[in-house]
Coordinates of C-alpha atoms in Angstrom, one line a residue:
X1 CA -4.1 16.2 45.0
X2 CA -5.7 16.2 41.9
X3 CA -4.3 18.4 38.9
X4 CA -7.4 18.7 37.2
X5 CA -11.3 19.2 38.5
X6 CA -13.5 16.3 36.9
X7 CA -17.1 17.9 37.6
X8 CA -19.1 15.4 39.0
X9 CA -21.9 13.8 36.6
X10 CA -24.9 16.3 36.9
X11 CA -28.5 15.6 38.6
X12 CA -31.6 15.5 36.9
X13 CA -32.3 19.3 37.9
X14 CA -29.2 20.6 36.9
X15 CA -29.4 18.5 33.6
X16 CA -32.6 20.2 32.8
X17 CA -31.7 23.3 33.5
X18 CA -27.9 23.2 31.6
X19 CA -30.0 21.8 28.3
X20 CA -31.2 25.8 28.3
X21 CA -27.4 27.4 28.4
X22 CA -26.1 28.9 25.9
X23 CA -23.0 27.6 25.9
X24 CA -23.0 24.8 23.3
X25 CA -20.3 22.2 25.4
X26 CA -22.3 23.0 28.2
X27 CA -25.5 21.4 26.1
X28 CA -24.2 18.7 25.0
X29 CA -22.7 17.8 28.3
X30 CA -26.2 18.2 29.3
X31 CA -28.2 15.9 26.9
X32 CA -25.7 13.2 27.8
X33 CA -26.5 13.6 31.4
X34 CA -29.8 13.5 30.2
X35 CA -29.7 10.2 28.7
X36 CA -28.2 8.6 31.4
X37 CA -30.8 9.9 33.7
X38 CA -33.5 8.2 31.0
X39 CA -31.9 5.2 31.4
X40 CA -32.1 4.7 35.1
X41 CA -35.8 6.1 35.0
X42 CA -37.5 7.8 31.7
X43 CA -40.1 10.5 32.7
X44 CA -42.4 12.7 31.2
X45 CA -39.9 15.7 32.3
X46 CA -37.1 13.7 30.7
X47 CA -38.7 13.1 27.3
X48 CA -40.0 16.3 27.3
X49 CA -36.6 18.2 27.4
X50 CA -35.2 15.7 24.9
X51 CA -38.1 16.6 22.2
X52 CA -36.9 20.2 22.7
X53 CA -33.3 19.0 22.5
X54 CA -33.9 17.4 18.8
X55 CA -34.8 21.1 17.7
X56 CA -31.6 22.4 19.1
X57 CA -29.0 24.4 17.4
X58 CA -26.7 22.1 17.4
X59 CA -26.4 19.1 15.2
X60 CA -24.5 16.9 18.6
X61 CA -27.1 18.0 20.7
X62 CA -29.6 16.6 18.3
X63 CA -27.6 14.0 17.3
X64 CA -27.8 12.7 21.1
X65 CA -31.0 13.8 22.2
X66 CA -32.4 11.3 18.8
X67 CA -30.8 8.2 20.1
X68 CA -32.0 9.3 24.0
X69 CA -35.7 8.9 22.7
X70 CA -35.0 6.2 21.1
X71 CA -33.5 4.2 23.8
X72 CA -36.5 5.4 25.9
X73 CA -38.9 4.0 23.3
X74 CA -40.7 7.1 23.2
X75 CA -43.8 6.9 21.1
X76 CA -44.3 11.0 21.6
X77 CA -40.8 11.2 19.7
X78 CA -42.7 9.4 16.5
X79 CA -43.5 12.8 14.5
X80 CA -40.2 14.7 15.4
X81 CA -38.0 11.8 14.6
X82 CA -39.8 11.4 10.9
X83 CA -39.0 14.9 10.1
X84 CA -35.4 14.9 11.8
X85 CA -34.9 11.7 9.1
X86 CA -34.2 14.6 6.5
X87 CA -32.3 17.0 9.1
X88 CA -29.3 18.7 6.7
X89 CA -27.0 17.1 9.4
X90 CA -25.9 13.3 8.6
X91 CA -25.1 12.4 12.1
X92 CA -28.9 13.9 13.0
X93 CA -30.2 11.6 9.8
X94 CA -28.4 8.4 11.1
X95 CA -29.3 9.3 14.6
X96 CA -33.2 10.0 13.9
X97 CA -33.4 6.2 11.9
X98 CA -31.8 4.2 14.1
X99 CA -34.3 6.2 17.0
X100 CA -36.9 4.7 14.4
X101 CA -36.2 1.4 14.3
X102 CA -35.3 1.3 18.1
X103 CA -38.6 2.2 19.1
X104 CA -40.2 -0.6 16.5
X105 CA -43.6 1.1 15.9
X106 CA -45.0 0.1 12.4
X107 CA -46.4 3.4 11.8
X108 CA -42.6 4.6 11.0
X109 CA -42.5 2.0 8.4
X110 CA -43.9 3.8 5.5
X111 CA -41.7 6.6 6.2
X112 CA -38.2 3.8 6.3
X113 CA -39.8 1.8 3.4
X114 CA -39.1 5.3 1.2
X115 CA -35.7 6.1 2.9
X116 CA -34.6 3.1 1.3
X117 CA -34.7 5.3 -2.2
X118 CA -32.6 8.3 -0.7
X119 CA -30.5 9.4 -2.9
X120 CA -28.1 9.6 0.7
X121 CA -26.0 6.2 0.8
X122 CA -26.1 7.1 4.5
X123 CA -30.2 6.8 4.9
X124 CA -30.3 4.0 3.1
X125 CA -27.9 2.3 4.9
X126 CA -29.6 3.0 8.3
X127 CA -32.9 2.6 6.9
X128 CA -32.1 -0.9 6.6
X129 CA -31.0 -2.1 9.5
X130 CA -33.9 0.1 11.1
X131 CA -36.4 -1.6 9.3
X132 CA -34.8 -5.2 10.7
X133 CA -36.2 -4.4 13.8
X134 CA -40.0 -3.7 13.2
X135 CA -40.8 -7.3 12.3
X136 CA -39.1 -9.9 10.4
X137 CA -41.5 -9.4 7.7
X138 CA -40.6 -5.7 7.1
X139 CA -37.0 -6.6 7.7
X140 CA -37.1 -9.1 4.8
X141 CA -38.9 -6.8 2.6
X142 CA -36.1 -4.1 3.4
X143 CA -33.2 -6.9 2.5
X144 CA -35.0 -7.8 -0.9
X145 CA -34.5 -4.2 -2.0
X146 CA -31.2 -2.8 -0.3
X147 CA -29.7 -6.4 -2.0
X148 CA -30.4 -4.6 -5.6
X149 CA -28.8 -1.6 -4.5
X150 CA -25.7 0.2 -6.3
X151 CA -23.3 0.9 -3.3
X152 CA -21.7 -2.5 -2.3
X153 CA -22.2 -1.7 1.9
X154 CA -25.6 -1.2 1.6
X155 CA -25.8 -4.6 0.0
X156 CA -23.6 -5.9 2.5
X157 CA -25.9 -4.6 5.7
X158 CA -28.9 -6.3 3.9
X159 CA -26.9 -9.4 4.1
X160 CA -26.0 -8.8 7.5
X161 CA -29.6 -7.9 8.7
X162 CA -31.0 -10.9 6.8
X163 CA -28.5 -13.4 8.7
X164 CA -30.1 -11.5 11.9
X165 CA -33.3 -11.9 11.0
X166 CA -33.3 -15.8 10.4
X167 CA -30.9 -16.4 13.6
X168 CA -33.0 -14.3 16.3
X169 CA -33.3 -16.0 19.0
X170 CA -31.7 -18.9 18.3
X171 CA -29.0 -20.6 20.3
X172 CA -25.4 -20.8 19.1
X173 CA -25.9 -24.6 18.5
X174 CA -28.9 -24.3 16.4
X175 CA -29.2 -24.5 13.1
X176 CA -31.3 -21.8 11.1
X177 CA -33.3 -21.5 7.9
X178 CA -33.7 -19.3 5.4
X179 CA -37.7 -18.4 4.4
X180 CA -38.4 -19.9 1.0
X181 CA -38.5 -16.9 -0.9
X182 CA -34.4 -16.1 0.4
X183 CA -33.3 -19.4 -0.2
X184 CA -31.9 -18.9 -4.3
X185 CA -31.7 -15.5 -3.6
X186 CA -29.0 -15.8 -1.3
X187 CA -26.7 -18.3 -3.7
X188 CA -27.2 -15.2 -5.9
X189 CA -25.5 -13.4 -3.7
X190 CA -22.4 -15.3 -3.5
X191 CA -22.0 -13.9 -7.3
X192 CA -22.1 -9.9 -5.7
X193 CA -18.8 -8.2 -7.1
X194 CA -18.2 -6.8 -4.0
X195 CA -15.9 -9.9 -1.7
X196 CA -17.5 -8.3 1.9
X197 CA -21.3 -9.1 0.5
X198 CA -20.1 -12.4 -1.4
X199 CA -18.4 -13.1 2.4
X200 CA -21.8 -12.1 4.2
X201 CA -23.6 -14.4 2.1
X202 CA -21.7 -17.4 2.8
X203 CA -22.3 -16.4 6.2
X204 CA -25.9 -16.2 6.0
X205 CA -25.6 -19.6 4.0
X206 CA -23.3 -21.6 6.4
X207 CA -25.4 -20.4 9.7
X208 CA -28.5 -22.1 7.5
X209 CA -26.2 -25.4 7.1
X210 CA -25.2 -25.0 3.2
X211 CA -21.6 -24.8 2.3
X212 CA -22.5 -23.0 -1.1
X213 CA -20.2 -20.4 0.3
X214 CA -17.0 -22.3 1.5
X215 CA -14.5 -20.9 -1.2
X216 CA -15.5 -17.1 0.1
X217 CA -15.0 -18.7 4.0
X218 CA -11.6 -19.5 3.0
X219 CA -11.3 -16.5 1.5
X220 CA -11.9 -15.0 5.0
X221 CA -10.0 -17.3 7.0
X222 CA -6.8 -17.2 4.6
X223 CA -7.2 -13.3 4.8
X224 CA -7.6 -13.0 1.4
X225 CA -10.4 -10.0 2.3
X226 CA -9.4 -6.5 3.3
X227 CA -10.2 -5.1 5.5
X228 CA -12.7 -7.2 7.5
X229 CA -15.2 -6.9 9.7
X230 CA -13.4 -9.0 13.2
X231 CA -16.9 -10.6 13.3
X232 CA -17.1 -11.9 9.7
X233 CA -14.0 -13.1 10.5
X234 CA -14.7 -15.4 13.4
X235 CA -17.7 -16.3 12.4
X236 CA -15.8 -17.2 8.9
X237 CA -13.4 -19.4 11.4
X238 CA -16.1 -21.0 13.3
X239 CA -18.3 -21.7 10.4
X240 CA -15.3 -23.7 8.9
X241 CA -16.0 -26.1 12.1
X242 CA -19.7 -26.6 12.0
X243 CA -19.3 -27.4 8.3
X244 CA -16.4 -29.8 8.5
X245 CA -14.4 -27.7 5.8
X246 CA -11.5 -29.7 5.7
X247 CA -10.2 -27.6 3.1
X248 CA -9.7 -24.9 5.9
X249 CA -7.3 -26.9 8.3
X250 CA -4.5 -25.7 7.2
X251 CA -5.2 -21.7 7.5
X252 CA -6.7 -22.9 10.8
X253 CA -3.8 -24.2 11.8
X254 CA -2.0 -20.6 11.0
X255 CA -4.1 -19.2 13.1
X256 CA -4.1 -21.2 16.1
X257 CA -0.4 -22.1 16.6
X258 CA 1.1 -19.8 13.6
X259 CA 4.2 -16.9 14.8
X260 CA 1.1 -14.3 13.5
X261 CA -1.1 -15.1 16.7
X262 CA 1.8 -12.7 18.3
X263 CA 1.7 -9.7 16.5
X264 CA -1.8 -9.7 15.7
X265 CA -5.6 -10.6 16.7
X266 CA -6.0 -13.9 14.6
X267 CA -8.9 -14.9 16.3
X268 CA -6.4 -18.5 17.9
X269 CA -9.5 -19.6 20.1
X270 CA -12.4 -19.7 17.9
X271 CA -9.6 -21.2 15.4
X272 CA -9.0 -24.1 17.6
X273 CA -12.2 -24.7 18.6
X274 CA -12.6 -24.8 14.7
X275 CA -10.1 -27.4 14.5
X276 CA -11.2 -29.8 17.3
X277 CA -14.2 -29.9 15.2
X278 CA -12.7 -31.1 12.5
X279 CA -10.8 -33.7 14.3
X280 CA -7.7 -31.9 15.0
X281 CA -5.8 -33.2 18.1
X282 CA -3.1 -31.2 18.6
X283 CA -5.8 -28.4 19.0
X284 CA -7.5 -30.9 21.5
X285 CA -4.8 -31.5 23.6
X286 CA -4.0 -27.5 23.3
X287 CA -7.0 -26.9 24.9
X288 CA -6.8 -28.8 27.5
X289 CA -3.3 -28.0 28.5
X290 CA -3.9 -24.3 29.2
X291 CA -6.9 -25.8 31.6
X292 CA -3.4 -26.3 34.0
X293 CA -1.9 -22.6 32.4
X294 CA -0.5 -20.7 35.5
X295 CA -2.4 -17.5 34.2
X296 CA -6.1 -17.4 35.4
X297 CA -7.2 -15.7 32.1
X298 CA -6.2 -18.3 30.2
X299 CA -7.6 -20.8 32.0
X300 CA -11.0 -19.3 31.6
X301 CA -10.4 -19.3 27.8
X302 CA -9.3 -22.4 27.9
X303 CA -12.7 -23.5 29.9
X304 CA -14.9 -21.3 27.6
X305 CA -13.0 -23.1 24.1
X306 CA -13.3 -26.5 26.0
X307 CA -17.2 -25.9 26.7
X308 CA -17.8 -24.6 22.6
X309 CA -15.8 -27.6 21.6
X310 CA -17.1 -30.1 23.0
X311 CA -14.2 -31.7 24.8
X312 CA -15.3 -34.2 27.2
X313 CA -12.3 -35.2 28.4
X314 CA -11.8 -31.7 30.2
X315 CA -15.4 -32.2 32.5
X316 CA -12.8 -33.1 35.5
X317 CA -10.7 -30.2 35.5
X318 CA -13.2 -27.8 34.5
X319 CA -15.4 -29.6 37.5
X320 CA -12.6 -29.1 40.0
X321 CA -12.7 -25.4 39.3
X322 CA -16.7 -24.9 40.3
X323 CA -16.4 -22.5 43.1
X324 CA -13.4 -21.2 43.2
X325 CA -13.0 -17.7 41.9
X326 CA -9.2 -17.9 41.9
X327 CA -9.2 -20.7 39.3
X328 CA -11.7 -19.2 36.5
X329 CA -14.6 -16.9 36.2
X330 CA -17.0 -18.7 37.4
X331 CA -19.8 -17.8 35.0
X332 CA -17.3 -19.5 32.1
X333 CA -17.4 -22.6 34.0
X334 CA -21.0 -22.9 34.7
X335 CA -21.7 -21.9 31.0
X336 CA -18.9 -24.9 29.9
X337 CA -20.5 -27.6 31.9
X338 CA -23.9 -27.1 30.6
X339 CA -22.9 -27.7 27.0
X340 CA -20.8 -30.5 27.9
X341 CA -23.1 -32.1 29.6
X342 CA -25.8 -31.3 27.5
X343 CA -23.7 -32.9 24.6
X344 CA -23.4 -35.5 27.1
X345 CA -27.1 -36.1 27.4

């Protein structure tokens, strides 16, 4: 018997009609039923309740009800959500920009263009990565001015957002390119006095094949940087590979086979995978023995590091595991054999 009652998640009706209580838990219970109700099937009831929800009381409530509409895309939101940008609330502000640059309609740009000169770190900041998702064009505007600006993590988004911007829709074994007018701009940035921007931009560099930024990967990979983003990180490790920084082996090496990858999250795969890249053997044949490991997880690893590395040699094994669910997932061996026979090709 169950010690405590769990109520079960509310219908539609009842989600409408609890967004009315006065009872502010029982509101914000509410808008979240709400939004998962959007997300199966937004109606005009739905958004309706929502727009009254972003005039609630309650800062959560509002908080919520923003990111509902903008999940539903909901062009009706457009007016409310431009004045909601300056609700006293910060969570509400935060909440109201990213609804903005969710829904992507140009008409909110003029409004995100002059949230980038709020005197709030906290607009600014979401302002830009709002503004990413309009267009690229917009986006690179934004990333041109939040680069100048005097608090080092909203030069660091800009970075960020520009390295999403020029690897949309790409696939992970493409290369990108920066638009002319980043290219200098961006070796500027490796200059920033702040090491998590100087880290973005060798980022953004290295994902456009230049290496201007190696000394700030190593930097990263040596964990010279703290605290860290855990993607910066890995794609600090992985970078080292697709550039052929030598330089890096040996604080891949730490990584991969190091005492450390016990205690803490060292990012070993993406480290070895790193390594074969460079050449590295040990890492090779590492790879390929926990294709035989007795635990099923680490096979699959194994198979996805094996397909991102290239290793040719483990085709067979990966090959014998193809329908059988007891061996590896099988959408990591599917995934695997494509790149390596695509390499193959």
């Amino acid at each position: 018997m169950a010690l405590f009652h769990r109520p079960l998640p509310r219908t539609l009706e009842a989600a409408l009609r609890d967004l009315k209580e006065k009872s502010v838990l029982v509101r914000r219970s509410a808008v979240q039923d709400l939004g998962r109700h959007a997300r199966e099937q937004a109606t005009s009831a739905i958004e309706e309740a929502l727009l009254e929800a972003l005039r609630d009381d309650d800062p959560l409530v509002r908080t919520e009800a923003a990111y509902c509409l903008g999940d539903m895309k909901s062009k009706r939101a457009l007016p409310l959500l431009l004045v909601t940008v300056d609700d006293a609330n910060s969570l509400v502000r935060q909440a109201a920009i990213d609804a903005l640059g969710t829904i992507g309609d140009p008409q909110a740009t003029g409004r995100l263009l002059r949230a980038l000169e709020d005197e709030r770190p906290d607009v600014r900041f979401q302002a830009v990565i709002a503004l990413g998702r309009i267009s690229v064009d917009t986006g690179m505007d934004a990333v041109l001015r939040a680069v100048c600006d005097e608090d080092p993590h909203i030069r660091y988004i800009a970075v960020r957002v520009a390295e999403e911007l020029v690897t949309k829709e790409l696939s992970p074994t493409d290369t990108a390119s920066l638009p002319e007018r980043l290219v200098e701009q961006a070796k500027g940035w490796l200059e920033d006095e702040d090491a998590h921007v100087r880290l973005a931009a060798a980022i953004l560099l290295g994902k456009c094949g230049d290496d201007a930024g190696a000394e700030h990967l190593l930097d990263a990979i040596e964990g010279r940087i703290f605290p860290m983003e855990p993607e910066d990180e890995a794609a600090a490790i992985e970078l080292a590979g697709t550039l052929k920084l030598h330089q890096a082996i040996a604080g891949l090496e730490r990584r991969a086979f190091g005492w450390k990858r016990w205690i803490k999250e060292q990012h070993v795969d993406t480290a070895r995978v790193a390594l074969v890249r460079l050449g590295h053997q040990r890492a090779r044949r590492a790879i390929v023995s926990d294709l035989r490991s007795w635990s099923r997880n680490q096979r699959t690893v194994a198979v996805t590091t094996a397909g991102q590395a290239g290793i040719r040699e483990a085709i067979p094994l990966i090959e014998a595991m193809r329908g059988d669910h007891e061996q590896a997932v099988q959408e990591a061996v599917d995934e695997a054999l494509e790149l390596l026979h695509a390499r193959n090709d």
